[in-house]
Every structure is written in C-alpha cells, then in structure tokens.
Short mmCIF file of N, CA and C in Angstrom, two decimals:
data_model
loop_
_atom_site.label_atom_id
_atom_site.label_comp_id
_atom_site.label_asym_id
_atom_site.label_seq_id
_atom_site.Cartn_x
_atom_site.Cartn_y
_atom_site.Cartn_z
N UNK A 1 7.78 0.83 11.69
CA UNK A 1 8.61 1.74 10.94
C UNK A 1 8.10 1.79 9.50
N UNK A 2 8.03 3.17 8.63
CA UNK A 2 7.17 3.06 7.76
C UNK A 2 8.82 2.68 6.22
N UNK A 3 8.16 1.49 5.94
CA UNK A 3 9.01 1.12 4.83
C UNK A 3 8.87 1.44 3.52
N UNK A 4 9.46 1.86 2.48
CA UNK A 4 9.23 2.45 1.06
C UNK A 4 9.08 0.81 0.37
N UNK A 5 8.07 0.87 -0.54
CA UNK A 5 7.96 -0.46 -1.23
C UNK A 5 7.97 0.08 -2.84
N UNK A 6 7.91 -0.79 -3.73
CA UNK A 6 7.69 -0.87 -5.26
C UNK A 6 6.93 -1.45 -5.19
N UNK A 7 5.91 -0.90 -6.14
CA UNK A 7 4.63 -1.79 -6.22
C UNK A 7 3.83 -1.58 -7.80
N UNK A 8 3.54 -3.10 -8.03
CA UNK A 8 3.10 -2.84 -9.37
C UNK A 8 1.21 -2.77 -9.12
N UNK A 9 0.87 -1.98 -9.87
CA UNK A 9 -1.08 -2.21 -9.79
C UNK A 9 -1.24 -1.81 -11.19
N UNK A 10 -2.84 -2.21 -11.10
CA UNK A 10 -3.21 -1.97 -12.06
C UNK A 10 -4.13 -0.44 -11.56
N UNK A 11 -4.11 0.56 -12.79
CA UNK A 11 -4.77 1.81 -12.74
C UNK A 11 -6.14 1.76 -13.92
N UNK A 12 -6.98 1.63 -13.20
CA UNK A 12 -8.32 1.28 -13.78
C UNK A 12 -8.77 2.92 -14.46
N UNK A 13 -9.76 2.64 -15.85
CA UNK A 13 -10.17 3.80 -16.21
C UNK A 13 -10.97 4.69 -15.63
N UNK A 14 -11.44 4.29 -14.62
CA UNK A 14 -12.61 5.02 -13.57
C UNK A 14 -11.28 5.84 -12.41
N UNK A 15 -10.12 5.23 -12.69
CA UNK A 15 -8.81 6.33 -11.99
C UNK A 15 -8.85 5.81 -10.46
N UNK A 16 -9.57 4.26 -10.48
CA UNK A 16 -9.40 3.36 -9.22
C UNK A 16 -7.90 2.71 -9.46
N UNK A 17 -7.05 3.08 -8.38
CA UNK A 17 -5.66 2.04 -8.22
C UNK A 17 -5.96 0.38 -7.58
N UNK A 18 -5.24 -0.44 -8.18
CA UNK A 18 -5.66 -1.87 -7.12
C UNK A 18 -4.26 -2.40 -7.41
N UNK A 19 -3.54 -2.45 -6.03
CA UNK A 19 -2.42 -3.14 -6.18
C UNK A 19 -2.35 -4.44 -6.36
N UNK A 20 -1.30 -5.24 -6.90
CA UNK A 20 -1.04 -6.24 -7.37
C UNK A 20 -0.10 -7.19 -6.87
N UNK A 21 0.94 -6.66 -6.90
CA UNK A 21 2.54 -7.29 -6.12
C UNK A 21 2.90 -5.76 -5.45
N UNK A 22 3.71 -6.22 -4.47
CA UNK A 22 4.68 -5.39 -3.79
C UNK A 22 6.14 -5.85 -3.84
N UNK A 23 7.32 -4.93 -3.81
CA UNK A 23 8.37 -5.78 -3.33
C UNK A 23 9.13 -5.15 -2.07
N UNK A 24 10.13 -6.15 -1.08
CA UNK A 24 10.22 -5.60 -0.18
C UNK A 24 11.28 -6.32 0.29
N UNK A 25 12.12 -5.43 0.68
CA UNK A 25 13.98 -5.67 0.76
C UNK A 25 14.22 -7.40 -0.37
N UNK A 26 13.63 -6.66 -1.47
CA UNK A 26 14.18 -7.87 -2.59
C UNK A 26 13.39 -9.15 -3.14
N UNK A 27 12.36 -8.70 -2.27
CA UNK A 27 11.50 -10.08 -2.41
C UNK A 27 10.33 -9.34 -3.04
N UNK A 28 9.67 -10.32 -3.33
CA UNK A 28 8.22 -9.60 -4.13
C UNK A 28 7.22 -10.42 -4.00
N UNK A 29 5.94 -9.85 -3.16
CA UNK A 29 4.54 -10.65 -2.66
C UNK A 29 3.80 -9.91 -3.41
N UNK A 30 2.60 -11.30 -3.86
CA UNK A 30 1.80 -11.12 -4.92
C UNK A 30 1.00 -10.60 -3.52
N UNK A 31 -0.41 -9.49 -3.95
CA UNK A 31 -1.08 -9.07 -3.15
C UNK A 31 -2.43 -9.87 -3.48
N UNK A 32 -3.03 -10.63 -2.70
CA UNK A 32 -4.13 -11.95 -3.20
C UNK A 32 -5.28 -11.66 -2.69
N UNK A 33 -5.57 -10.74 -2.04
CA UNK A 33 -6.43 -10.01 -1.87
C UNK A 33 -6.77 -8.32 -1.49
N UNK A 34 -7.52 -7.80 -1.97
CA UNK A 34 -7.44 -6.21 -1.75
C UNK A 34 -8.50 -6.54 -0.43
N UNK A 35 -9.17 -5.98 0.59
CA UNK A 35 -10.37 -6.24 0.82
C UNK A 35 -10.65 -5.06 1.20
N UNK A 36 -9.86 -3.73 1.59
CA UNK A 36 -10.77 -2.44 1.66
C UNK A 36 -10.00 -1.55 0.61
N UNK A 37 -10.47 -0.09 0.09
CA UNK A 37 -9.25 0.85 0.04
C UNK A 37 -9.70 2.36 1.15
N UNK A 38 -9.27 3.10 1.71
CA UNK A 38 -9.84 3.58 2.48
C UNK A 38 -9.23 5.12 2.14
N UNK A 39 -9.76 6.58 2.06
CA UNK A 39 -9.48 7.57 1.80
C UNK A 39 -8.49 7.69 3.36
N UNK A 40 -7.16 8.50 3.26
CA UNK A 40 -6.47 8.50 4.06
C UNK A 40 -5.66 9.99 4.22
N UNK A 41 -5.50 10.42 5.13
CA UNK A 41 -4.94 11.87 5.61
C UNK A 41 -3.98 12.12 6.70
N UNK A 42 -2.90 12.58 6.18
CA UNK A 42 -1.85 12.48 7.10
C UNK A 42 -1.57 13.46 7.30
N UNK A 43 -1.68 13.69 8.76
CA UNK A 43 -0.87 14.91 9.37
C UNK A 43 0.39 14.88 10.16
N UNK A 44 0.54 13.53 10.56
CA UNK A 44 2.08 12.85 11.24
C UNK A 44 2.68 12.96 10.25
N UNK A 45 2.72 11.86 9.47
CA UNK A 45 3.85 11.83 8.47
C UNK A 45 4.65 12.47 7.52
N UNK A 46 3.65 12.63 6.93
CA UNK A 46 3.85 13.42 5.15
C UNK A 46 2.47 14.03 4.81
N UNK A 47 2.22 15.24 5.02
CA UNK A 47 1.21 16.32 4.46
C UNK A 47 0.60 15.57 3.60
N UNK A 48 -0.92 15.77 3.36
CA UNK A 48 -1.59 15.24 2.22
C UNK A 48 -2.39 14.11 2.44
N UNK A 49 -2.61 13.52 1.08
CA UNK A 49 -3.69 12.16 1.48
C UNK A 49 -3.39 11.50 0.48
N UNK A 50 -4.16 10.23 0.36
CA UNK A 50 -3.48 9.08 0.02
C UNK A 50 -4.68 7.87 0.17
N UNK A 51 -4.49 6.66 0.14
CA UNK A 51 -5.22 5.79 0.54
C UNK A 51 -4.56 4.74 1.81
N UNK A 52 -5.26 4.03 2.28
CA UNK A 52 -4.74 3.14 2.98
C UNK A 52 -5.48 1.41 2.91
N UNK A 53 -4.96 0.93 2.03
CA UNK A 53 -5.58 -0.36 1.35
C UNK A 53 -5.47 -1.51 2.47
N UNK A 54 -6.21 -2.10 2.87
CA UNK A 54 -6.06 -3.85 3.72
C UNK A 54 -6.04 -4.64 2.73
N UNK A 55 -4.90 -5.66 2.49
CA UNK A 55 -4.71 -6.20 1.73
C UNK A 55 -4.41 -7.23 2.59
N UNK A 56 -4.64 -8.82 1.27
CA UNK A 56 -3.94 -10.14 1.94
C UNK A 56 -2.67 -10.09 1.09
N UNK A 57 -1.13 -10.36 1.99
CA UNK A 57 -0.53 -11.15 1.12
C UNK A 57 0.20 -12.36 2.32
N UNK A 58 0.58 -13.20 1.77
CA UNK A 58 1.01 -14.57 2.61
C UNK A 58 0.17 -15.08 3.49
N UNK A 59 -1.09 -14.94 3.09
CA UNK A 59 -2.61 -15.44 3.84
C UNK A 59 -2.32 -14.44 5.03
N UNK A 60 -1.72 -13.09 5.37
CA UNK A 60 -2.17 -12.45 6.54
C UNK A 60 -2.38 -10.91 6.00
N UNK A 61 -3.46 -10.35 6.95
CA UNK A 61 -4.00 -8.91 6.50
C UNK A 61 -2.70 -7.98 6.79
N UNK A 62 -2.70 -7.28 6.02
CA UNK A 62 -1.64 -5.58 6.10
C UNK A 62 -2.02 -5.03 5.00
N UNK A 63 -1.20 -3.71 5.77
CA UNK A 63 -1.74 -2.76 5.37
C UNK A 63 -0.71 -2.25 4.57
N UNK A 64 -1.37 -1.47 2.99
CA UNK A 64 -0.18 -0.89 2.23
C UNK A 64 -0.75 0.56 1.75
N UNK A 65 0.14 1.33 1.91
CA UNK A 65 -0.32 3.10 2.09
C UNK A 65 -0.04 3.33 0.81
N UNK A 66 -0.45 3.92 0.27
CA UNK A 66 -0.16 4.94 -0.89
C UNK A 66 -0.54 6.65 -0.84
N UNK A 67 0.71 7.59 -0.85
CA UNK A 67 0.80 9.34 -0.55
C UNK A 67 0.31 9.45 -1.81
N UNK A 68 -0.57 10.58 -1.89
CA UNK A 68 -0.98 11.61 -3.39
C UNK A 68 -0.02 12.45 -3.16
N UNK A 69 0.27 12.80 -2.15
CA UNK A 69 1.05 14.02 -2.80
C UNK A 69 2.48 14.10 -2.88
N UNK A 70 3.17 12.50 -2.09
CA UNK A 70 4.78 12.51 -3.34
C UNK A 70 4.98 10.98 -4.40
N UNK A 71 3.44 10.74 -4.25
CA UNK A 71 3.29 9.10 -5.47
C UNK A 71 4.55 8.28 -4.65
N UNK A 72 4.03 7.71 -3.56
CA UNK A 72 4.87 6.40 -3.20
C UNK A 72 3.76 5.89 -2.24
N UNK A 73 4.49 4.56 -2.48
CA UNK A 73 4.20 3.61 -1.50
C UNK A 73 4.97 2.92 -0.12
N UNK A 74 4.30 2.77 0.96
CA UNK A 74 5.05 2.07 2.03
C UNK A 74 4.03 1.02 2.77
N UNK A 75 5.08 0.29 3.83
CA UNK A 75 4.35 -0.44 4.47
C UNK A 75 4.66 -0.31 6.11
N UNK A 76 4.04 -0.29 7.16
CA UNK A 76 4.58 -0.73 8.44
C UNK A 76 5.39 -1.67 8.50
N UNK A 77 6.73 -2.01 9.05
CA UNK A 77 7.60 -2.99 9.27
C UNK A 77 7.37 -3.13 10.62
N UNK A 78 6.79 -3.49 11.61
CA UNK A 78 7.12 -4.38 12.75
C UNK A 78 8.37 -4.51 13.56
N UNK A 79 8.67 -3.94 14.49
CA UNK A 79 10.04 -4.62 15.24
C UNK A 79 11.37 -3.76 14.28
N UNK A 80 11.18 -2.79 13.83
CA UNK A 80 12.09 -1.95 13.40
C UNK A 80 11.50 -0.94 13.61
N UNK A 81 13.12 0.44 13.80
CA UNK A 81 12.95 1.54 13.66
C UNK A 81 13.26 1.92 15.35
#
C-alpha cells in the first residue's frame, strides 16, 4: 500500500535530491544509505515521473518514491491496504 512519508534531504546545486531521514506513522528513520536513484514513470498511480531511490534504512533495502508532478513522497507498506 503506497504510504505518504515526510522526508527531509538534502537538494544539491547540480538539482540532485538525496534523502536523509524519513518519517513514518511518527517515527523517523535516518536513511544510511542511498545506493541507487532511478528515473521513474507512472502510469498506475499518479501521472508523471519522479524517481525511485533504493535506500538502506534499519540495515534493510526499500524503496522510497518521490512524484515531480505533485512534490511528495511515499513508501510501499507491506501487509496493508
């Protein structure tokens, strides 16, 4: 189920995003590793494109989306929805 997150990054002058922390139903994981960012295009979800980053947080890989075209972030939740 795709979950809405807050997320702090840093926005580099070259106009590269790299997330940092996320938070999620209240809690907040530092993101400790980026290891891809990947150009991303949605035609299921929400029109437009976006990225789709593999990130570590709590020593396991996931994935955190970011839309261009309504500026948010989400994550897959697992076992909901």
């Amino acid at each position: 189920m795709k979950q809405y997150v807050d997320v702090l990054a840093n926005w580099e002058k070259t106009g590269k995003i790299v997330p940092v922390a996320l938070q999620l139903d209240g809690v907040r994981y530092k993101v400790e590793r980026v290891f891809a960012a990947q150009p991303l295009e949605s035609l299921k979800s929400s029109p437009g494109t976006g990225f789709r980053y593999t990130v570590q947080i709590c020593g396991q890989r996931s994935y955190l989306y970011y839309g261009d075209a309504d500026k948010l972030w989400w994550v897959d939740v697992p076992g909901q929805g």
